[in-house]
Amino acid sequence: MCTCITYENGDFYFGRNLDLEYHFGEQVVITPRNYSFRFCREPQLSNHYAMIGMASVEKEYPLYAEAVNEKGLGMAGLNFPENACYVPEQPGKKNVTPWELIPWVLGQCANLTEARNLLGMVSLLHVPFAEALPLAPLHWMLADRSGCLVLEADREGVHLYDNPFGVLTNNPPFPYYLEHMRNYVNLRAEFPGEGFARELNLSPFGQGMGAMGLPGDFSPASRFVKAAFLKWNSQASGEGLAPVSQFFHILEGVAMVRGSVITPEGVPDVTTYSCCVNADRGIYYYKTYDNSQIQAVSMEREALDGMNLRKFPLVTGQKINWQN
């Protein structure tokens, strides 16, 4: 269970909540331009765009959960159980496994248009990274300043959808959300007027009643609606770090508190980490469930023509700023 959003306020931002009941060895990883990406079926990329994101690293290979490349294109994988369908190798297609999809796209696409063209011939290959690392059922959100796409592979094939909301959560498939959002066209951030019946002269008794009916539970559909409402009604200065703070406030509105969601296995599902990437500058901001202080890693501070991964373990212990 996850929530991914885009946000434009001066710079362009891309990020997500990762909601999971366990850790997967996640760390912030910068892949420089000359790291050699090897793929199961597609030609290797010995030279490519640099990228930054959250990944586990297995055998010195970055398995990205989400990343943004140096050109400002972002991509994230989100849980898509019971719907995701991967297939054997398909002749005439670009056969890419789910675990290599993010670097394969971000390594060679400078923008959303190039990604759309590249993904038009993709087939998602049913090949796990290792026997002990089975494939996760995923769908993906891709975005840059120009727009947003959703990629889904189900039993009917691979689909690319334009995403006008700049938001993605989990099941159901994305076409559902295009219709579902129409149930909430009456919601607004403004103070509501007298709409029930003019003759009754009813007036609201508090602030925020224009959004009566906005979902507040943690289901994927409810998080989608709430994240979209918060994003599209967001107001913040575009100066300094105000957009970064605002981005995290939006994600907090759909984050999971430990104990509020219990998995079928009886384990609490939590927002393991939240991230916000300034896609224009390649700065990855994050905070974890147990450390609400924002941390940052920047591609601007690295030599991007190298060949070796730069790995930054997460700072997970809570930091308190004592003022006396």
Coordinates of C-alpha atoms in Angstrom, one line a residue, residues 44-277:
Q44 CA 23.1 -3.2 -21.2
L45 CA 23.4 0.5 -20.6
S46 CA 27.0 1.4 -20.0
N47 CA 26.3 5.1 -20.2
H48 CA 23.0 6.6 -19.2
Y49 CA 21.4 9.4 -17.2
A50 CA 22.3 9.5 -13.6
M51 CA 19.5 8.9 -11.1
I52 CA 18.7 9.1 -7.4
G53 CA 16.1 7.2 -5.4
M54 CA 15.3 4.6 -2.7
A55 CA 16.5 1.1 -3.4
S56 CA 17.7 -2.1 -1.9
V57 CA 21.1 -3.1 -3.3
E58 CA 21.6 -6.8 -4.2
K59 CA 24.9 -7.9 -5.7
E60 CA 25.7 -4.2 -6.3
Y61 CA 22.5 -3.8 -8.4
P62 CA 20.1 -1.1 -7.3
L63 CA 16.5 -2.4 -7.0
Y64 CA 14.7 1.0 -7.0
A65 CA 11.3 1.5 -5.4
E66 CA 11.3 5.0 -6.9
A67 CA 13.8 7.2 -8.5
V68 CA 14.3 10.5 -10.5
N69 CA 16.9 11.0 -13.2
E70 CA 19.1 14.0 -13.8
K71 CA 16.7 15.2 -16.5
G72 CA 13.7 15.5 -14.1
L73 CA 11.8 12.3 -15.0
G74 CA 10.5 10.4 -12.0
M75 CA 9.1 6.8 -11.7
A76 CA 7.8 4.8 -8.8
G77 CA 6.5 1.3 -8.4
L78 CA 3.4 0.7 -6.2
N79 CA 1.7 -2.4 -5.0
F80 CA -0.8 -3.8 -7.4
P81 CA -1.8 -7.3 -6.0
E82 CA -4.2 -9.6 -7.8
N83 CA -4.1 -7.5 -10.9
A84 CA -0.4 -7.4 -12.0
C85 CA 0.4 -10.0 -14.6
Y86 CA 3.9 -10.7 -15.9
V87 CA 4.5 -13.0 -18.9
P88 CA 7.2 -15.2 -20.6
E89 CA 9.4 -13.5 -23.2
Q90 CA 7.4 -12.1 -26.1
P91 CA 9.0 -12.0 -29.6
G92 CA 9.1 -8.6 -31.1
K93 CA 8.7 -6.8 -27.8
K94 CA 11.1 -5.1 -25.4
N95 CA 11.2 -7.7 -22.7
V96 CA 12.0 -6.1 -19.3
T97 CA 11.6 -7.5 -15.8
P98 CA 9.7 -5.5 -13.2
W99 CA 12.8 -5.1 -11.0
E100 CA 14.8 -3.6 -13.8
L101 CA 12.1 -1.4 -15.3
I102 CA 12.8 1.8 -13.4
P103 CA 16.5 2.0 -14.4
W104 CA 15.8 0.8 -17.9
V105 CA 13.4 3.7 -18.4
L106 CA 15.1 6.5 -16.4
G107 CA 18.5 5.5 -17.8
Q108 CA 17.5 6.4 -21.4
C109 CA 14.5 8.7 -21.3
A110 CA 14.9 12.4 -20.7
N111 CA 11.2 13.2 -20.5
L112 CA 7.7 11.7 -20.5
T113 CA 7.3 11.8 -24.2
E114 CA 10.4 9.6 -24.7
A115 CA 9.2 7.3 -21.9
R116 CA 5.8 6.9 -23.6
N117 CA 7.4 6.0 -26.9
L118 CA 9.8 3.5 -25.2
L119 CA 7.1 1.8 -23.2
G120 CA 4.8 1.4 -26.2
M121 CA 6.6 -1.9 -27.0
V122 CA 7.4 -3.1 -23.6
S123 CA 6.4 -6.6 -22.2
L124 CA 6.9 -7.3 -18.5
L125 CA 8.9 -10.4 -18.1
H126 CA 8.2 -13.0 -15.4
V127 CA 11.8 -13.4 -14.2
P128 CA 12.7 -12.7 -10.6
F129 CA 16.0 -11.2 -9.6
A130 CA 16.8 -14.2 -7.5
E131 CA 15.0 -17.3 -6.1
A132 CA 14.8 -15.7 -2.7
L133 CA 13.5 -12.4 -4.2
P134 CA 10.1 -13.2 -5.9
L135 CA 8.6 -10.6 -8.1
A136 CA 6.4 -7.9 -6.4
P137 CA 3.0 -7.3 -8.1
L138 CA 3.4 -3.6 -9.2
H139 CA 2.1 -0.8 -11.3
W140 CA 4.0 2.3 -12.0
M141 CA 3.6 6.1 -12.1
L142 CA 5.9 8.2 -14.3
A143 CA 6.0 12.0 -14.4
D144 CA 7.9 15.1 -15.3
R145 CA 6.9 18.7 -15.4
S146 CA 4.9 18.1 -18.6
G147 CA 2.5 15.4 -17.3
C148 CA 2.0 12.0 -15.7
L149 CA 1.4 8.4 -16.9
V150 CA 0.4 5.2 -15.2
L151 CA 1.8 1.8 -16.5
E152 CA -0.2 -1.3 -15.7
A153 CA 0.3 -4.9 -16.9
D154 CA -2.7 -7.2 -16.4
R155 CA -4.0 -10.4 -18.0
E156 CA -5.2 -8.3 -21.0
G157 CA -1.7 -6.9 -21.6
V158 CA 0.3 -3.7 -20.9
H159 CA -1.6 -0.4 -20.6
L160 CA -0.4 3.2 -20.5
Y161 CA -2.9 5.7 -19.1
D162 CA -2.7 9.5 -19.0
N163 CA -3.0 10.6 -15.3
P164 CA -4.5 14.1 -15.0
F165 CA -4.4 13.9 -11.1
G166 CA -0.7 13.3 -10.6
V167 CA -1.6 10.8 -7.9
L168 CA -1.5 7.0 -7.7
T169 CA -2.2 4.5 -4.9
N170 CA -3.0 0.7 -5.3
N171 CA -5.9 -1.4 -6.5
P172 CA -8.2 -1.1 -8.4
P173 CA -6.8 -0.6 -11.9
F174 CA -6.4 3.1 -12.9
P175 CA -9.5 3.3 -15.2
Y176 CA -11.6 2.9 -12.0
Y177 CA -10.2 6.1 -10.6
L178 CA -11.0 8.1 -13.7
E179 CA -14.7 7.4 -13.0
H180 CA -14.5 7.2 -9.2
M181 CA -13.2 10.8 -8.8
R182 CA -16.5 12.1 -10.3
N183 CA -18.2 11.1 -7.1
Y184 CA -16.4 14.0 -5.3
V185 CA -16.9 16.9 -7.7
N186 CA -19.0 18.7 -5.0
L187 CA -16.0 18.9 -2.5
R188 CA -14.3 22.2 -2.1
A189 CA -11.8 23.9 0.2
E190 CA -13.8 27.1 0.4
F191 CA -16.4 27.9 3.1
P192 CA -19.7 26.4 1.9
G193 CA -22.8 28.5 1.1
E194 CA -26.4 27.7 1.6
G195 CA -27.1 24.9 -0.8
F196 CA -29.5 22.6 1.0
A197 CA -32.6 24.7 0.6
R198 CA -32.7 28.5 0.5
E199 CA -35.9 28.7 2.4
L200 CA -34.5 27.0 5.4
N201 CA -31.6 29.5 5.8
L202 CA -29.2 26.8 7.0
S203 CA -25.6 27.9 7.7
P204 CA -22.4 26.0 8.3
F205 CA -21.3 25.8 11.9
G206 CA -17.5 25.4 11.4
Q207 CA -14.6 25.7 9.0
G208 CA -13.8 22.8 6.6
M209 CA -17.4 21.8 5.9
G210 CA -16.9 22.4 2.2
A211 CA -15.1 19.1 2.2
M212 CA -17.7 17.1 4.1
G213 CA -17.6 13.6 2.5
L214 CA -13.8 13.6 1.9
P215 CA -12.7 10.1 2.6
G216 CA -10.4 9.6 5.7
D217 CA -9.8 5.8 5.8
F218 CA -6.7 4.1 4.5
S219 CA -8.1 2.2 1.6
P220 CA -6.4 2.8 -1.8
A221 CA -9.4 4.5 -3.3
S222 CA -9.8 6.8 -0.2
R223 CA -6.2 7.7 -0.1
F224 CA -6.3 8.5 -3.9
V225 CA -9.2 10.9 -3.4
K226 CA -7.8 12.6 -0.3
A227 CA -4.3 13.0 -1.8
A228 CA -5.7 14.5 -4.9
F229 CA -7.9 16.9 -2.9
L230 CA -4.9 18.0 -0.7
K231 CA -2.6 18.3 -3.7
W232 CA -4.9 20.3 -6.0
N233 CA -6.0 22.6 -3.2
S234 CA -2.5 23.1 -1.8
Q235 CA -1.4 26.6 -1.1
A236 CA 2.3 27.3 -0.2
S237 CA 5.0 29.8 -0.9
G238 CA 7.3 28.8 -3.7
E239 CA 10.3 30.2 -1.9
G240 CA 13.1 28.2 -0.2
L241 CA 12.0 24.9 1.4
A242 CA 8.3 25.8 1.7
P243 CA 7.3 23.5 -1.2
V244 CA 9.2 20.6 0.4
S245 CA 7.4 21.2 3.7
Q246 CA 4.1 21.4 1.9
F247 CA 4.8 18.2 -0.1
F248 CA 5.4 16.3 3.2
H249 CA 2.2 17.8 4.7
I250 CA 0.2 16.4 1.7
L251 CA 1.8 12.9 2.2
E252 CA 1.1 13.1 6.0
G253 CA -2.6 13.5 5.2
V254 CA -2.7 9.9 3.8
A255 CA 0.1 8.3 6.0
M256 CA -0.5 5.2 8.1
V257 CA -0.2 5.3 11.9
R258 CA 1.1 2.0 13.3
G259 CA -1.8 0.0 14.5
S260 CA -4.4 1.7 12.3
V261 CA -4.1 -0.9 9.5
I262 CA -3.5 -4.5 10.3
T263 CA -2.5 -6.9 7.5
P264 CA -4.2 -10.4 7.0
E265 CA -1.1 -11.8 8.7
G266 CA -1.8 -9.7 11.8
V267 CA 1.1 -7.3 11.3
P268 CA 0.7 -3.5 11.4
D269 CA 1.1 -1.7 8.1
V270 CA 2.9 1.6 8.5
T271 CA 4.3 4.4 6.3
T272 CA 7.9 3.1 6.4
Y273 CA 9.2 6.3 4.8
S274 CA 8.0 9.4 2.9
C275 CA 10.1 11.0 0.2
C276 CA 10.0 14.2 -1.8
V277 CA 12.4 14.6 -4.8

